CSV table of C-alpha atoms and ligand atoms in Angstrom, one decimal:
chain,number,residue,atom,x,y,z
G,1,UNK,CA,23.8,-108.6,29.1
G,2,UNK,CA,23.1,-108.8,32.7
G,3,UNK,CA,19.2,-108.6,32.5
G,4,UNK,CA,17.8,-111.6,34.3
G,5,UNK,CA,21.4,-113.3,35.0
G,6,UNK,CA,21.7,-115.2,38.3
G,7,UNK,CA,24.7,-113.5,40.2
G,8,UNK,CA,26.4,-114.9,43.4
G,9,UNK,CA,28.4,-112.4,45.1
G,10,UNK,CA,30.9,-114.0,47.2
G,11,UNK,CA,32.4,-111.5,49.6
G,12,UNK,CA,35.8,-112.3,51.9
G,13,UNK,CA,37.3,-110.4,54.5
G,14,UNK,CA,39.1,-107.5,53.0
G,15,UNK,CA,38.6,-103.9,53.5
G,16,UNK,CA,37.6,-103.8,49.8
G,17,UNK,CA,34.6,-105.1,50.9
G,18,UNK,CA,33.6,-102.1,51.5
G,19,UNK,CA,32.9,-102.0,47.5
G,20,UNK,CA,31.0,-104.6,47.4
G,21,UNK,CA,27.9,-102.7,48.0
G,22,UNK,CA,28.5,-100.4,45.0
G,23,UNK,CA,29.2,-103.3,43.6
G,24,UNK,CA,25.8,-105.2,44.0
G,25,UNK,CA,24.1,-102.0,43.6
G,26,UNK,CA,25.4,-101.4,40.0
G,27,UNK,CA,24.6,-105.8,39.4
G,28,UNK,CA,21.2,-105.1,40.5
G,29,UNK,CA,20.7,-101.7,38.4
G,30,UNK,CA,21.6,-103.8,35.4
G,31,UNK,CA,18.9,-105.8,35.8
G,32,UNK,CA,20.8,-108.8,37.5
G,33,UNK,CA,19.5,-110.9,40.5
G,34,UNK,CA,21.9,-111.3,43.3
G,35,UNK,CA,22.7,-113.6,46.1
G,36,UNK,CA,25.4,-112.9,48.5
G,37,UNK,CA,27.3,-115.3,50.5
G,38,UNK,CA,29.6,-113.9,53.2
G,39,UNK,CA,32.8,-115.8,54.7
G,40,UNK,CA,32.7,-114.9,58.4
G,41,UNK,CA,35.2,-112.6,58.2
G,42,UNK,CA,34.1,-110.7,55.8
G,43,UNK,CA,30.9,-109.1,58.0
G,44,UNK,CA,33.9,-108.1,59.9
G,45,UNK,CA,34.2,-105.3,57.0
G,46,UNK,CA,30.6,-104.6,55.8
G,47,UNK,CA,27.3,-105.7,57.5
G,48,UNK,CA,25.7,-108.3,56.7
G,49,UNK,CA,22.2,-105.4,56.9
G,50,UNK,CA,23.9,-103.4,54.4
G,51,UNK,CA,24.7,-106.2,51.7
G,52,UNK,CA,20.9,-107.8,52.3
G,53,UNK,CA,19.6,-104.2,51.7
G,54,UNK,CA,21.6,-103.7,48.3
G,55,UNK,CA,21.4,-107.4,47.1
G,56,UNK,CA,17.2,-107.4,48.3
G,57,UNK,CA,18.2,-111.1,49.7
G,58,UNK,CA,19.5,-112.5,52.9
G,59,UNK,CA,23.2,-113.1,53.2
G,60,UNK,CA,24.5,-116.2,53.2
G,61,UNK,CA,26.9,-117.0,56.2
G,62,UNK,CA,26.6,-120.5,57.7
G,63,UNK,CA,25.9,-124.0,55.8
G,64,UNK,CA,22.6,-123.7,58.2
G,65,UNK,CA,21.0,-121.2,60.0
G,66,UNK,CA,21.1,-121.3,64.0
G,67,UNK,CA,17.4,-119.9,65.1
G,68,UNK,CA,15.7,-122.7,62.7
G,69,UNK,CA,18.3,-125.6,61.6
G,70,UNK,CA,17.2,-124.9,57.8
G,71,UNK,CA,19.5,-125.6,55.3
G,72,UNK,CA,21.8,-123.7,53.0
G,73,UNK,CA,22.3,-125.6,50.4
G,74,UNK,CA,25.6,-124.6,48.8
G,75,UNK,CA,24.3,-127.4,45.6
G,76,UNK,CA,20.9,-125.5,44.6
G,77,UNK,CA,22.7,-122.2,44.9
G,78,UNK,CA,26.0,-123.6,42.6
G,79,UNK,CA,23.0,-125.0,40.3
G,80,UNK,CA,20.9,-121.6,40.4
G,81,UNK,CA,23.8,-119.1,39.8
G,82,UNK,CA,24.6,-118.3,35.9
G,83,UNK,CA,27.5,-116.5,37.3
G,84,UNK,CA,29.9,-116.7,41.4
G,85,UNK,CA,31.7,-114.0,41.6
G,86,UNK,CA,33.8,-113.4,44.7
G,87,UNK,CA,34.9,-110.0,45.1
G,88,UNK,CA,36.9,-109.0,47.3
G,89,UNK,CA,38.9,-112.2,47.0
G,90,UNK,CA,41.4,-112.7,49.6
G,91,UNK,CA,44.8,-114.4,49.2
G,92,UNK,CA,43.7,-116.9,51.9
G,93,UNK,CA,40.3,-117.7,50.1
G,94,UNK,CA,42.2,-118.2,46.4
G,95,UNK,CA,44.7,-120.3,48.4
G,96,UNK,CA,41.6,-122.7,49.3
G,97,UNK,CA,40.1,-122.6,45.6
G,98,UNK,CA,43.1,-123.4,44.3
G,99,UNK,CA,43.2,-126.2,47.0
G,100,UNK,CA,39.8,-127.7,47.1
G,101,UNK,CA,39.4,-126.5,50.5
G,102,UNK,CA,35.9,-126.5,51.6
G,103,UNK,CA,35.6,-124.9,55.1
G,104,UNK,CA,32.5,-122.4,54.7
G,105,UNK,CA,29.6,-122.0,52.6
G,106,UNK,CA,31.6,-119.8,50.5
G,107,UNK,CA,34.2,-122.2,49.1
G,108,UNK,CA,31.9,-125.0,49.6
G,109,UNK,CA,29.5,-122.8,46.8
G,110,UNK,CA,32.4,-122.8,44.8
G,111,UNK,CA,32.7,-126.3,44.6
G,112,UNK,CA,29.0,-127.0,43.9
G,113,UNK,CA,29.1,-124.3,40.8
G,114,UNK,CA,28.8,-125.4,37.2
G,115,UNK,CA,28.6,-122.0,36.4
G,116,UNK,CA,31.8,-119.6,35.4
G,117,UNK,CA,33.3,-118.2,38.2
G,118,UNK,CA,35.5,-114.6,38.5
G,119,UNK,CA,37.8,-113.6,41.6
G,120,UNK,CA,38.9,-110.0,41.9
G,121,UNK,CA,41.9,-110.5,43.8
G,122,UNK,CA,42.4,-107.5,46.8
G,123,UNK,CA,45.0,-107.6,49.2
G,124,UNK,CA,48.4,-105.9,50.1
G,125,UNK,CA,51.3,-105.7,46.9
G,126,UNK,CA,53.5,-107.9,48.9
G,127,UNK,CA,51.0,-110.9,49.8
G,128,UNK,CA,49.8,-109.8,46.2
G,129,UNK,CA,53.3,-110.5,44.4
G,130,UNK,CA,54.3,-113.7,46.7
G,131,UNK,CA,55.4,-116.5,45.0
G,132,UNK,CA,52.5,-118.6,46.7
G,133,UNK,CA,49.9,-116.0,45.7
G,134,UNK,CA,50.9,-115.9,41.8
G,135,UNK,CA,50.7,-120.0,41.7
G,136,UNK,CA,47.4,-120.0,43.8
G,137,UNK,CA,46.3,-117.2,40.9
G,138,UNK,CA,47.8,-119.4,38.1
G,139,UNK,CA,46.1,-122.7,39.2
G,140,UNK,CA,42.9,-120.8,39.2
G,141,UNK,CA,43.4,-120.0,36.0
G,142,UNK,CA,44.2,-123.4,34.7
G,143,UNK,CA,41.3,-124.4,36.3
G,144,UNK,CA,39.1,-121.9,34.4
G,145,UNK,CA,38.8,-119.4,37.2
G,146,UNK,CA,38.6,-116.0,35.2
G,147,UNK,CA,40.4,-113.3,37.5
G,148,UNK,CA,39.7,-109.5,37.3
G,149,UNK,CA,43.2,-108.2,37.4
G,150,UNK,CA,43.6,-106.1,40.6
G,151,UNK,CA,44.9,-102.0,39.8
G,152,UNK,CA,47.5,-100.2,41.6
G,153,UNK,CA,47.8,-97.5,44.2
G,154,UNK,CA,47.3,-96.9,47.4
G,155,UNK,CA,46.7,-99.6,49.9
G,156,UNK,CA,45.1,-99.7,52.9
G,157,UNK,CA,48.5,-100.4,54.2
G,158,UNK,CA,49.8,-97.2,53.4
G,159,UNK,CA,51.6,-98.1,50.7
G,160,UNK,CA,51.4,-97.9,46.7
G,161,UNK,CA,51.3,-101.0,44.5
G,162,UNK,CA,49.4,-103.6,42.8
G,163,UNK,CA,46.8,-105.4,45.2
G,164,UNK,CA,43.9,-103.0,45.0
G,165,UNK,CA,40.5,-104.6,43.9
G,166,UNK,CA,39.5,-103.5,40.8
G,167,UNK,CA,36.8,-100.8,40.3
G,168,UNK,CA,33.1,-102.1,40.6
G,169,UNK,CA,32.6,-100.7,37.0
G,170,UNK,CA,35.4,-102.3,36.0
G,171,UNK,CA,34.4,-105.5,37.4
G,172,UNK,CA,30.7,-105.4,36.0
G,173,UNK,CA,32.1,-104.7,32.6
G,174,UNK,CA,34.6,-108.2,32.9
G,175,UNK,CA,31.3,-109.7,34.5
G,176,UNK,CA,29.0,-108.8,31.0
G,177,UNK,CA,31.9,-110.2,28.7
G,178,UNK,CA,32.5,-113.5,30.6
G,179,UNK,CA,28.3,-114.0,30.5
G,180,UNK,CA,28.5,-112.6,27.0
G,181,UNK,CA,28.4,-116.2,24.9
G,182,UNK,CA,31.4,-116.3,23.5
G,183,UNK,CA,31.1,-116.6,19.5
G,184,UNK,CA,32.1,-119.6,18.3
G,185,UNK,CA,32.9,-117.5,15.3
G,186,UNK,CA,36.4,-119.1,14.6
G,187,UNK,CA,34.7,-122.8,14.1
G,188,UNK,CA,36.3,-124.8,11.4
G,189,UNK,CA,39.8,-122.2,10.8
G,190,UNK,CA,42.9,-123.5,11.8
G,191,UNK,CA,45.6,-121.3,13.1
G,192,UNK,CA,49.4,-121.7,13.8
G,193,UNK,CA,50.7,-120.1,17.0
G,194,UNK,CA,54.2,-120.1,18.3
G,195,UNK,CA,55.2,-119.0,21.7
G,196,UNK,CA,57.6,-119.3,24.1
G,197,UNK,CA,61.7,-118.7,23.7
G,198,UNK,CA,63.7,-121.0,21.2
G,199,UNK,CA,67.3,-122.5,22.9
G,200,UNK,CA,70.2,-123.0,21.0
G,201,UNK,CA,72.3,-124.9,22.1
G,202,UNK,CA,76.3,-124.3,22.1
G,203,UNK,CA,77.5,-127.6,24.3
G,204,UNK,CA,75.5,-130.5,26.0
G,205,UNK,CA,75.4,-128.1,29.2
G,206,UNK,CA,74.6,-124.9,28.0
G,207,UNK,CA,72.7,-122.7,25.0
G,208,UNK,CA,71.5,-119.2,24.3
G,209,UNK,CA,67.8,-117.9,24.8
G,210,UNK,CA,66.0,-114.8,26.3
G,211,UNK,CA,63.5,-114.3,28.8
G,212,UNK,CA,60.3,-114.5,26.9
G,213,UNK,CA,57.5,-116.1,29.3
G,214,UNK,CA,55.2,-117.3,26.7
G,215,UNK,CA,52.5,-115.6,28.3
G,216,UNK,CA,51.3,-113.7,25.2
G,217,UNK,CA,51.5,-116.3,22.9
G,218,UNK,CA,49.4,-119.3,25.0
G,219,UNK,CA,46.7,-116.4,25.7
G,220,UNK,CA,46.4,-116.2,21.8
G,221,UNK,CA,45.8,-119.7,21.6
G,222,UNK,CA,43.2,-119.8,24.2
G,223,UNK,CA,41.4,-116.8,22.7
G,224,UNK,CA,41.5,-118.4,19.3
G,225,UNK,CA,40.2,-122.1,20.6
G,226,UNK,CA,37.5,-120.7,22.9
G,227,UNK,CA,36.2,-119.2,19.8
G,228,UNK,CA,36.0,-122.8,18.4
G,229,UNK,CA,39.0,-122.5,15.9
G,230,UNK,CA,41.1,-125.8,15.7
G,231,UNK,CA,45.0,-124.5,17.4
G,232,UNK,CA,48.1,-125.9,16.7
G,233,UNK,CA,50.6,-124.2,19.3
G,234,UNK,CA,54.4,-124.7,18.6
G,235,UNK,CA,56.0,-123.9,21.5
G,236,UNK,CA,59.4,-122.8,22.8
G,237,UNK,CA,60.4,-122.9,26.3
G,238,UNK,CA,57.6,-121.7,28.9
G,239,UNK,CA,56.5,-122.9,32.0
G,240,UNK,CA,52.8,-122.4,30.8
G,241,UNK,CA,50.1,-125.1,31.0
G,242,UNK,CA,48.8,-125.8,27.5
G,243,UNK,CA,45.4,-123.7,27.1
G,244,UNK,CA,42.4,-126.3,27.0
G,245,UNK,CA,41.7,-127.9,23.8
G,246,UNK,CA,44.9,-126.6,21.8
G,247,UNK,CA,47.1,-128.8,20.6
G,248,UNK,CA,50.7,-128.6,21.4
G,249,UNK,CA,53.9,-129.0,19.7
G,250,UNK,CA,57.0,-128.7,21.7
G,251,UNK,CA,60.4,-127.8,19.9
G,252,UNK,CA,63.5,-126.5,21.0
G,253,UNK,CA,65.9,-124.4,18.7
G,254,UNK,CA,64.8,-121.6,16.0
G,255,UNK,CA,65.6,-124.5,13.0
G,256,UNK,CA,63.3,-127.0,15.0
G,257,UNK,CA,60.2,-124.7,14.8
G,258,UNK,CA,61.0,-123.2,11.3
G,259,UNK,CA,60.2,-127.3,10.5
G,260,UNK,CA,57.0,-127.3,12.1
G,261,UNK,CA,55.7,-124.3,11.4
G,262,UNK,CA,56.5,-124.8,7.3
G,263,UNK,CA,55.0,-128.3,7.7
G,264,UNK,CA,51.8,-127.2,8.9
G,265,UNK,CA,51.2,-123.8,7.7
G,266,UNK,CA,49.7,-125.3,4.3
G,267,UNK,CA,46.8,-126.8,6.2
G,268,UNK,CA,46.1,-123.5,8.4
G,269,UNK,CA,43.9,-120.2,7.9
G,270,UNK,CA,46.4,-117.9,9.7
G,271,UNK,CA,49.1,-117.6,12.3
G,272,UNK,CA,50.1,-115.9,14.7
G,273,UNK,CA,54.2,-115.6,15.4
G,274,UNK,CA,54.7,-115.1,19.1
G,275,UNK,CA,57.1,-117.2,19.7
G,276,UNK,CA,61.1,-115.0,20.8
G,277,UNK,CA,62.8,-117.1,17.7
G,278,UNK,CA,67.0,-116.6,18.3
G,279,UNK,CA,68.2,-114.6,15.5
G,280,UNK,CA,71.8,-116.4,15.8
G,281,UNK,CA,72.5,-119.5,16.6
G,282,UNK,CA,76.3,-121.2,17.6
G,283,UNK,CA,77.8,-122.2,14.2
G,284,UNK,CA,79.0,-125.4,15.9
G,285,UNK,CA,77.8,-127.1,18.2
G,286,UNK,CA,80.1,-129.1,20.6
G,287,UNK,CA,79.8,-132.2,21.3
G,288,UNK,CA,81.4,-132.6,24.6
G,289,UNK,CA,81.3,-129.7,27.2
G,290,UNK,CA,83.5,-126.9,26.7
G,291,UNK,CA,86.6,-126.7,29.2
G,292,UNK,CA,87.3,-122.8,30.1
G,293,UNK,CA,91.1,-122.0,29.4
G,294,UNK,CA,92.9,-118.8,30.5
G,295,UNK,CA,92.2,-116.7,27.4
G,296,UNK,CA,88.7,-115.2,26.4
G,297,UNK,CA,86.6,-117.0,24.3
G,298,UNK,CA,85.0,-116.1,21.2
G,299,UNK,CA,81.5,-118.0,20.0
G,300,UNK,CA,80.9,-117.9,15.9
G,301,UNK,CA,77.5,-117.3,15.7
G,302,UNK,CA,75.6,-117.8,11.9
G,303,UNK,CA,72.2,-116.4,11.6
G,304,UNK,CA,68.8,-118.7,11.8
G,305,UNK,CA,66.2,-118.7,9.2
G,306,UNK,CA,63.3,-116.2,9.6
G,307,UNK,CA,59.9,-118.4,10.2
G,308,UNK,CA,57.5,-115.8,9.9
G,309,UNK,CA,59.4,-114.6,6.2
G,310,UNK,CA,59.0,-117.8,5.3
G,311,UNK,CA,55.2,-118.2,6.5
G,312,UNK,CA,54.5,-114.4,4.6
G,313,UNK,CA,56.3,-115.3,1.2
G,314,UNK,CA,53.8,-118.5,1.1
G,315,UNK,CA,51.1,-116.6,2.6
G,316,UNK,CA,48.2,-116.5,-0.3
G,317,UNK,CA,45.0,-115.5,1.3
G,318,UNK,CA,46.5,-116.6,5.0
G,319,UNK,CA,46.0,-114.1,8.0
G,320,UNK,CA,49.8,-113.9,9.3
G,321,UNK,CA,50.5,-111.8,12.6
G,322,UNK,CA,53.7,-111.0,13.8
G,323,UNK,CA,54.7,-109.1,17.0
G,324,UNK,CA,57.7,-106.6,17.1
G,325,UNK,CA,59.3,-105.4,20.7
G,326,UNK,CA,61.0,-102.7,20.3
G,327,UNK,CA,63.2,-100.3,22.8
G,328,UNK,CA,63.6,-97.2,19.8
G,329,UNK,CA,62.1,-95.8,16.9
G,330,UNK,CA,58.8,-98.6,18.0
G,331,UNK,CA,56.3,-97.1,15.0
G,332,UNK,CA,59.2,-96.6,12.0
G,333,UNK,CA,60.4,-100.4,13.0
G,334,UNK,CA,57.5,-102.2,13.3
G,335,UNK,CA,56.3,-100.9,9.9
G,336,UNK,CA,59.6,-102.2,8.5
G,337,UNK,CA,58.7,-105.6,9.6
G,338,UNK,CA,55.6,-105.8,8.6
G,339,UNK,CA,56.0,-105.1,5.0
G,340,UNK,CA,59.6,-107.3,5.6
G,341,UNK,CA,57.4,-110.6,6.7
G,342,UNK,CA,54.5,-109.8,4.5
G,343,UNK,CA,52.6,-109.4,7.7
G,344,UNK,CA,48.4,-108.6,8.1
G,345,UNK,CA,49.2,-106.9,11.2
G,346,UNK,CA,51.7,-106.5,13.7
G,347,UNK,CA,51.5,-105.8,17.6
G,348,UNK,CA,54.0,-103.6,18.7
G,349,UNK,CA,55.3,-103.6,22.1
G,350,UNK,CA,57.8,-101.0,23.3
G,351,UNK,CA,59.6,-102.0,25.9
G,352,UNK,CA,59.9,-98.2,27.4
G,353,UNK,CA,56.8,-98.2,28.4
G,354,UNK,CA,55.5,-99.4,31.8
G,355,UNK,CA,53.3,-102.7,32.2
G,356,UNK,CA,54.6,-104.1,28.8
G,357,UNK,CA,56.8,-106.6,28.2
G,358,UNK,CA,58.4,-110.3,28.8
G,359,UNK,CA,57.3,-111.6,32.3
G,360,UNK,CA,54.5,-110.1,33.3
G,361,UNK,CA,50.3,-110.6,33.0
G,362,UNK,CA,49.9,-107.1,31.6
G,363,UNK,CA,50.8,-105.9,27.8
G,364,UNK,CA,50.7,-102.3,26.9
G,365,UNK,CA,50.3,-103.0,22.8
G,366,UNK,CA,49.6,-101.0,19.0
G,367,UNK,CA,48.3,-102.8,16.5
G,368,UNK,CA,49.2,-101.6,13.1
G,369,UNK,CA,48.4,-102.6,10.0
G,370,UNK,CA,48.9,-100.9,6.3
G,371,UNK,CA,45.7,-98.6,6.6
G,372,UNK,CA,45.6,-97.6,10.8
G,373,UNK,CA,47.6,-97.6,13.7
G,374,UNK,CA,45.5,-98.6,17.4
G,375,UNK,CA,47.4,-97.9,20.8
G,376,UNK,CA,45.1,-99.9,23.2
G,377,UNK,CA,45.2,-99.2,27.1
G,378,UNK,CA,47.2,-101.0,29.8
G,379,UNK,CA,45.4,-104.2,29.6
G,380,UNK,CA,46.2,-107.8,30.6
G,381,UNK,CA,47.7,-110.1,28.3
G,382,UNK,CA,44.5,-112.3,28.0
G,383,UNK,CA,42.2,-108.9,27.1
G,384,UNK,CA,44.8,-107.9,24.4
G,385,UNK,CA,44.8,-111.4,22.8
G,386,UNK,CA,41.2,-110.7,22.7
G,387,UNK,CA,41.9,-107.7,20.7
G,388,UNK,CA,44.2,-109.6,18.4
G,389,UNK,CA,41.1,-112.3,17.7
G,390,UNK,CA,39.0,-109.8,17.1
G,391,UNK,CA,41.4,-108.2,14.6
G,392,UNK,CA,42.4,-111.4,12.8
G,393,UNK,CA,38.4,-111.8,12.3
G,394,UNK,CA,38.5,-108.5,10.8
G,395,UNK,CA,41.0,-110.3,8.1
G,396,UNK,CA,39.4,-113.4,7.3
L,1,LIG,N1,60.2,-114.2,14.0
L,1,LIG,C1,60.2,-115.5,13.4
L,1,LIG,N2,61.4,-116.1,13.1
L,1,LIG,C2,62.5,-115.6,13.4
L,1,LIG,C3,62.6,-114.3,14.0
L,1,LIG,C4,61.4,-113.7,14.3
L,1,LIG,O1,59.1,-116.0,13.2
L,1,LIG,N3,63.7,-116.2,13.1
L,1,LIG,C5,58.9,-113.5,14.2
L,1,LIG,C6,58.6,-113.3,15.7
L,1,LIG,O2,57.9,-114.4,16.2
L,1,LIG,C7,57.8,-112.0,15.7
L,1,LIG,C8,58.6,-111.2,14.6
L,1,LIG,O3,59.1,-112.2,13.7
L,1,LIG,O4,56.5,-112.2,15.2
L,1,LIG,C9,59.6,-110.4,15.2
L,1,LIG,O5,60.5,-110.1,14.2
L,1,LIG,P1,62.0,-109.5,14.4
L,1,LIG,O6,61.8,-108.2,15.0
L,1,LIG,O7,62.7,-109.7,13.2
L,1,LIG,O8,62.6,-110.3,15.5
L,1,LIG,P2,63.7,-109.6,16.4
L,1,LIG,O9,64.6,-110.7,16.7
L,1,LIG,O10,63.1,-108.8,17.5
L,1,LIG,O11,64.4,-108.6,15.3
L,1,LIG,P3,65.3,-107.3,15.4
L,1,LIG,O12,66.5,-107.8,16.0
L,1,LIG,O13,65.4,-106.9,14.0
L,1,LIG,O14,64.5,-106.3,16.3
């Protein structure tokens, strides 16, 4: 995969540049050619001999060079590279990415680039899980920034968390699948997604819902699009930008996306039920907000209509995936709601176990269907909707 690939190395000033020659090595072993460019900082942490030596180029430091004026142009090496890489990426570097800063041949590279570009984001847990460093991370995304999830453990701070740059094997193997065309295998299905939380309301001011982020369900969609399938996304609550080229329908309570979802399930080759639908929903709603008296209060509740039920018992030769989350007896329950919703498949998430879950980029899934049951690894929630595509290909 990497035989013959064009590879800038972009390498800031964290002590995980000190991979960055194992790095390169392992590039250049796989038959890559690579080009390093340096910000200044970063030959505070490895020498700029060392990198040269690995890489079999110069480094790239300054937009010229001092002894001769000649140029280095940031254009021809954005035009020559089929990959930029930076790794180590600082918090201060993504900060200007996500910025359009352009204050060194590094970032300046970065905006000349036509090519895909990957971070692998190293730094201490706290500057790691700052607000500001999760919306630099998440605009970088949005902008098609591919990020190699950092690990956790020790830091060079002497403390234990998630900041630590991922392994150079690990970061060559995200490298070869983002170089790896990607299939347009999917063109000319349509699929049905829902994401996000439903709301039901109980008075103008206030309604029930649950903490799903949405995160699982818009990674679906993007996996499914960027194989060329045509996406419909019916979307609860989330914060989430809509993936590129997915078409989004937003809709508020359980009963709202049961509509869309029957409506356009007809026209679709499979779906994909992400969405945290409210399994109760106030009886009545009021019309006026509720006053609070002395006495408790008790809230009738009647149950909402099951969308993915409905989507299975009209399913014919339709993919349908469901997810189940479940906190007890995960395998025994999930298999109850497959063959409940007429399900393909189901991804099971257990909320005992570390990494999986609502909020956060990581997913910890099984997928099970009637024949096999898969545990996959601690991955994030992008590589496991990979997983899902691949399975839902499987089904077709
Ligand atoms: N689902 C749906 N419509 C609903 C409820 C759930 O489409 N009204 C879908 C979810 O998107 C998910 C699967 O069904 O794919 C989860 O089913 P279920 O476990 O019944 O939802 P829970 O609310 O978690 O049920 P339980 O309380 O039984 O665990």
């Amino acid at each position: 995969m990497l035989k013959g690939k064009h590879i800038i190395l972009g390498i800031t000033g964290s002590i995980a540049a000190y991979k960055s020659a194992v790095l390169c090595r392992l590039l250049v072993s796989a038959g890559a050619e690579v080009k390093v460019v340096m910000t200044p900082l970063a030959k505070q942490f490895i020498t700029p001999l060392t990198m040269a030596t690995v890489s079999q180029h110069p480094i790239l430091v300054d937009f010229f060079n001092p002894e001769n004026g000649e140029w280095n142009s940031h254009v021809k090496l954005g035009e020559w590279a089929d990959l930029y890489l930076i790794a180590p990426a600082t918090a201060n570097t993504m900060a200007k990415m996500a910025t359009g800063v352009a204050d060194n041949l590094l970032l300046t590279t970065y905006l000349s680039a036509r090519c895909p570009v990957a971070v692998a984001p190293a730094m201490d847990l706290d500057m790691y899980a700052h607000v500001a460093t999760q919306r630099n991370i998440e605009q970088l995304r949005r902008d098609g920034v591919h990020i190699v999830e950092p690990g956790s453990g020790f830091l060079a701070s002497g403390l234990v968390g998630k900041g630590r740059m991922a392994e150079p094997e690990h970061i060559v193997e995200a490298v070869s699948a983002i170089l790896e065309e990607k299939k347009k295998s999917l063109e000319g299905k349509h699929f049905l997604v829902t994401a996000g939380a439903t709301i039901e309301p109980i008075d103008p001011v206030r309604f029930i819902s649950n903490h799903s982020s949405g995160k699982m369900g818009y990674a679906v969609a993007e996996a499914l699009s960027e194989r060329g399938a045509e996406v419909t996304l019916v979307s609860g609550r989330t914060s989430l930008a809509t993936p590129k080229g997915v078409k989004r329908v937003d809709v508020l309570s359980a009963e709202d996306m049961w509509q869309e979802c029957v409506a356009r399930f007809p026209e679709c080759d499979g779906a994909v039920m992400c969405a945290a639908v409210a399994d109760y929903t106030p009886s009545v709603v009021a019309e006026q907000k509720l006053k609070k008296g002395d006495s408790d209060m008790t809230l009738e509740l009647r149950r909402t209509k099951d969308i993915a039920a409905t989507l299975g018992a009209n399913k014919g030769k339709r993919v349908l995936v469901g997810f189940a989350m479940e906190t007890e007896h995960e395998q025994q329950n999930a298999v109850g709601k497959l063959e409940r919703k007429n399900f393909d498949f189901i991804v099971l998430n257990s909320l005992r176990t570390e990494g999986a879950g609502f909020r956060g980029d990581t997913n910890v899934v099984t997928l099970i269907d009637r024949e096999h049951s898969q545990p996959l690894p601690l991955m994030s929630k992008h590589e496991v909707a990979e997983k899902i595509v691949d399975k839902i290909e499987e089904f077709l």
